[in-house]
Amino acid sequence: MTDSTPLTDSLAALAAVIESRLPARGGDPQASYVARLLHKGPDAFLKKIGEEATEVVMAAKDADHGGDKSKIVYEVADLWFHSMIALAHYGLSPADVVTELNRRAGTSGIEEKALRKAKTRDSEPQGDPA
Protein backbone atom coordinates (compact mmCIF):
# COMPACT_ATOMS: atom_id res chain seq x y z
CA MET A 1 0.00 0.00 0.00
CA THR A 2 1.33 3.44 -0.90
CA ASP A 3 1.42 6.49 1.32
CA SER A 4 -2.04 8.04 1.19
CA THR A 5 -1.11 11.38 2.75
CA PRO A 6 -1.16 13.38 -0.52
CA LEU A 7 -4.50 11.80 -1.42
CA THR A 8 -6.08 12.49 1.95
CA ASP A 9 -4.56 16.00 2.00
CA SER A 10 -6.09 16.71 -1.41
CA LEU A 11 -9.48 15.38 -0.34
CA ALA A 12 -9.34 17.31 2.93
CA ALA A 13 -8.46 20.54 1.09
CA LEU A 14 -11.32 20.08 -1.36
CA ALA A 15 -13.68 19.18 1.50
CA ALA A 16 -12.72 22.42 3.27
CA VAL A 17 -13.59 24.46 0.18
CA ILE A 18 -16.91 22.64 -0.21
CA GLU A 19 -17.72 23.13 3.49
CA SER A 20 -16.99 26.85 3.15
CA ARG A 21 -19.78 26.99 0.55
CA LEU A 22 -22.43 25.61 2.92
CA PRO A 23 -25.38 27.99 3.37
CA ALA A 24 -24.71 28.08 7.13
CA ARG A 25 -21.21 29.37 6.35
CA GLY A 26 -22.45 32.07 4.00
CA GLY A 27 -21.97 30.23 0.71
CA ASP A 28 -23.22 32.50 -2.08
CA PRO A 29 -25.31 30.63 -4.68
CA GLN A 30 -24.74 33.52 -7.11
CA ALA A 31 -20.96 33.15 -6.92
CA SER A 32 -20.38 29.41 -6.48
CA TYR A 33 -21.60 26.27 -8.22
CA VAL A 34 -21.19 24.29 -4.98
CA ALA A 35 -23.13 26.89 -2.99
CA ARG A 36 -25.86 26.81 -5.64
CA LEU A 37 -26.22 23.03 -5.37
CA LEU A 38 -26.20 23.17 -1.57
CA HIS A 39 -28.72 26.03 -1.58
CA LYS A 40 -31.07 24.03 -3.83
CA GLY A 41 -30.87 21.13 -1.40
CA PRO A 42 -30.45 17.38 -1.62
CA ASP A 43 -32.54 16.86 -4.74
CA ALA A 44 -30.08 18.97 -6.75
CA PHE A 45 -26.83 17.34 -5.64
CA LEU A 46 -28.30 13.83 -5.45
CA LYS A 47 -29.47 14.20 -9.05
CA LYS A 48 -25.91 15.19 -10.01
CA ILE A 49 -24.52 12.12 -8.21
CA GLY A 50 -26.88 9.90 -10.21
CA GLU A 51 -25.89 11.59 -13.46
CA GLU A 52 -22.18 11.31 -12.70
CA ALA A 53 -22.49 7.63 -11.69
CA THR A 54 -24.16 6.94 -15.03
CA GLU A 55 -21.36 8.78 -16.83
CA VAL A 56 -18.77 6.61 -15.02
CA VAL A 57 -20.58 3.51 -16.25
CA MET A 58 -20.75 4.85 -19.81
CA ALA A 59 -17.06 5.80 -19.81
CA ALA A 60 -16.12 2.32 -18.56
CA LYS A 61 -18.31 0.66 -21.18
CA ASP A 62 -16.68 2.83 -23.86
CA ALA A 63 -13.23 1.86 -22.56
CA ASP A 64 -14.21 -1.82 -22.89
CA HIS A 65 -14.71 -1.14 -26.58
CA GLY A 66 -11.50 0.76 -27.27
CA GLY A 67 -12.49 4.14 -25.84
CA ASP A 68 -10.20 6.46 -23.91
CA LYS A 69 -9.68 5.05 -20.38
CA SER A 70 -8.77 8.50 -19.07
CA LYS A 71 -12.45 9.45 -19.41
CA ILE A 72 -13.16 7.05 -16.56
CA VAL A 73 -10.85 9.08 -14.32
CA TYR A 74 -12.53 12.32 -15.39
CA GLU A 75 -16.00 10.96 -14.66
CA VAL A 76 -14.99 9.38 -11.34
CA ALA A 77 -13.53 12.76 -10.33
CA ASP A 78 -16.93 14.35 -11.04
CA LEU A 79 -18.66 11.58 -9.07
CA TRP A 80 -16.34 11.98 -6.09
CA PHE A 81 -16.72 15.76 -6.19
CA HIS A 82 -20.52 15.64 -6.12
CA SER A 83 -20.43 12.90 -3.48
CA MET A 84 -18.27 15.19 -1.35
CA ILE A 85 -20.96 17.87 -1.64
CA ALA A 86 -23.44 15.35 -0.21
CA LEU A 87 -21.01 14.44 2.57
CA ALA A 88 -20.64 18.12 3.52
CA HIS A 89 -24.41 18.65 3.49
CA TYR A 90 -24.86 15.77 5.93
CA GLY A 91 -22.01 16.89 8.19
CA LEU A 92 -19.65 14.15 7.02
CA SER A 93 -16.20 14.23 5.43
CA PRO A 94 -13.92 12.20 3.17
CA ALA A 95 -12.09 11.17 6.36
CA ASP A 96 -15.27 9.38 7.46
CA VAL A 97 -15.27 7.41 4.20
CA VAL A 98 -11.56 6.60 4.52
CA THR A 99 -12.17 5.41 8.09
CA GLU A 100 -14.92 3.10 6.85
CA LEU A 101 -12.72 1.76 4.03
CA ASN A 102 -9.92 1.14 6.54
CA ARG A 103 -12.39 -0.68 8.80
CA ARG A 104 -13.29 -2.95 5.89
CA ALA A 105 -9.67 -3.63 4.88
CA GLY A 106 -8.82 -7.28 5.12
CA THR A 107 -12.46 -8.30 5.25
CA SER A 108 -13.94 -10.23 2.38
CA GLY A 109 -16.60 -8.26 0.53
CA ILE A 110 -18.94 -11.21 0.87
CA GLU A 111 -18.31 -11.40 4.62
CA GLU A 112 -18.69 -7.63 5.06
CA LYS A 113 -22.02 -7.61 3.21
CA ALA A 114 -23.30 -10.53 5.31
CA LEU A 115 -22.34 -8.65 8.50
CA ARG A 116 -24.23 -5.55 7.33
CA LYS A 117 -27.32 -7.65 6.57
CA ALA A 118 -27.14 -9.29 10.00
CA LYS A 119 -26.81 -5.90 11.72
CA THR A 120 -29.80 -4.56 9.78
CA ARG A 121 -31.84 -7.65 10.65
CA ASP A 122 -30.87 -7.39 14.32
CA SER A 123 -31.78 -3.70 14.49
CA GLU A 124 -35.26 -4.16 13.00
CA PRO A 125 -38.12 -4.11 15.50
CA GLN A 126 -39.29 -7.59 16.36
CA GLY A 127 -42.99 -8.37 16.03
CA ASP A 128 -45.11 -9.61 18.92
CA PRO A 129 -44.38 -13.35 19.27
CA ALA A 130 -47.91 -14.03 20.54
Coordinates of C-alpha atoms in Angstrom, one line a residue, residues 7-128:
L7 CA -4.5 11.8 -1.4
T8 CA -6.1 12.5 2.0
D9 CA -4.6 16.0 2.0
S10 CA -6.1 16.7 -1.4
L11 CA -9.5 15.4 -0.3
A12 CA -9.3 17.3 2.9
A13 CA -8.5 20.5 1.1
L14 CA -11.3 20.1 -1.4
A15 CA -13.7 19.2 1.5
A16 CA -12.7 22.4 3.3
V17 CA -13.6 24.5 0.2
I18 CA -16.9 22.6 -0.2
E19 CA -17.7 23.1 3.5
S20 CA -17.0 26.9 3.1
R21 CA -19.8 27.0 0.5
L22 CA -22.4 25.6 2.9
P23 CA -25.4 28.0 3.4
A24 CA -24.7 28.1 7.1
R25 CA -21.2 29.4 6.4
G26 CA -22.4 32.1 4.0
G27 CA -22.0 30.2 0.7
D28 CA -23.2 32.5 -2.1
P29 CA -25.3 30.6 -4.7
Q30 CA -24.7 33.5 -7.1
A31 CA -21.0 33.2 -6.9
S32 CA -20.4 29.4 -6.5
Y33 CA -21.6 26.3 -8.2
V34 CA -21.2 24.3 -5.0
A35 CA -23.1 26.9 -3.0
R36 CA -25.9 26.8 -5.6
L37 CA -26.2 23.0 -5.4
L38 CA -26.2 23.2 -1.6
H39 CA -28.7 26.0 -1.6
K40 CA -31.1 24.0 -3.8
G41 CA -30.9 21.1 -1.4
P42 CA -30.4 17.4 -1.6
D43 CA -32.5 16.9 -4.7
A44 CA -30.1 19.0 -6.7
F45 CA -26.8 17.3 -5.6
L46 CA -28.3 13.8 -5.4
K47 CA -29.5 14.2 -9.0
K48 CA -25.9 15.2 -10.0
I49 CA -24.5 12.1 -8.2
G50 CA -26.9 9.9 -10.2
E51 CA -25.9 11.6 -13.5
E52 CA -22.2 11.3 -12.7
A53 CA -22.5 7.6 -11.7
T54 CA -24.2 6.9 -15.0
E55 CA -21.4 8.8 -16.8
V56 CA -18.8 6.6 -15.0
V57 CA -20.6 3.5 -16.2
M58 CA -20.8 4.8 -19.8
A59 CA -17.1 5.8 -19.8
A60 CA -16.1 2.3 -18.6
K61 CA -18.3 0.7 -21.2
D62 CA -16.7 2.8 -23.9
A63 CA -13.2 1.9 -22.6
D64 CA -14.2 -1.8 -22.9
H65 CA -14.7 -1.1 -26.6
G66 CA -11.5 0.8 -27.3
G67 CA -12.5 4.1 -25.8
D68 CA -10.2 6.5 -23.9
K69 CA -9.7 5.0 -20.4
S70 CA -8.8 8.5 -19.1
K71 CA -12.4 9.5 -19.4
I72 CA -13.2 7.1 -16.6
V73 CA -10.9 9.1 -14.3
Y74 CA -12.5 12.3 -15.4
E75 CA -16.0 11.0 -14.7
V76 CA -15.0 9.4 -11.3
A77 CA -13.5 12.8 -10.3
D78 CA -16.9 14.3 -11.0
L79 CA -18.7 11.6 -9.1
W80 CA -16.3 12.0 -6.1
F81 CA -16.7 15.8 -6.2
H82 CA -20.5 15.6 -6.1
S83 CA -20.4 12.9 -3.5
M84 CA -18.3 15.2 -1.4
I85 CA -21.0 17.9 -1.6
A86 CA -23.4 15.4 -0.2
L87 CA -21.0 14.4 2.6
A88 CA -20.6 18.1 3.5
H89 CA -24.4 18.6 3.5
Y90 CA -24.9 15.8 5.9
G91 CA -22.0 16.9 8.2
L92 CA -19.6 14.2 7.0
S93 CA -16.2 14.2 5.4
P94 CA -13.9 12.2 3.2
A95 CA -12.1 11.2 6.4
D96 CA -15.3 9.4 7.5
V97 CA -15.3 7.4 4.2
V98 CA -11.6 6.6 4.5
T99 CA -12.2 5.4 8.1
E100 CA -14.9 3.1 6.8
L101 CA -12.7 1.8 4.0
N102 CA -9.9 1.1 6.5
R103 CA -12.4 -0.7 8.8
R104 CA -13.3 -3.0 5.9
A105 CA -9.7 -3.6 4.9
G106 CA -8.8 -7.3 5.1
T107 CA -12.5 -8.3 5.2
S108 CA -13.9 -10.2 2.4
G109 CA -16.6 -8.3 0.5
I110 CA -18.9 -11.2 0.9
E111 CA -18.3 -11.4 4.6
E112 CA -18.7 -7.6 5.1
K113 CA -22.0 -7.6 3.2
A114 CA -23.3 -10.5 5.3
L115 CA -22.3 -8.7 8.5
R116 CA -24.2 -5.5 7.3
K117 CA -27.3 -7.6 6.6
A118 CA -27.1 -9.3 10.0
K119 CA -26.8 -5.9 11.7
T120 CA -29.8 -4.6 9.8
R121 CA -31.8 -7.6 10.7
D122 CA -30.9 -7.4 14.3
S123 CA -31.8 -3.7 14.5
E124 CA -35.3 -4.2 13.0
P125 CA -38.1 -4.1 15.5
Q126 CA -39.3 -7.6 16.4
G127 CA -43.0 -8.4 16.0
D128 CA -45.1 -9.6 18.9

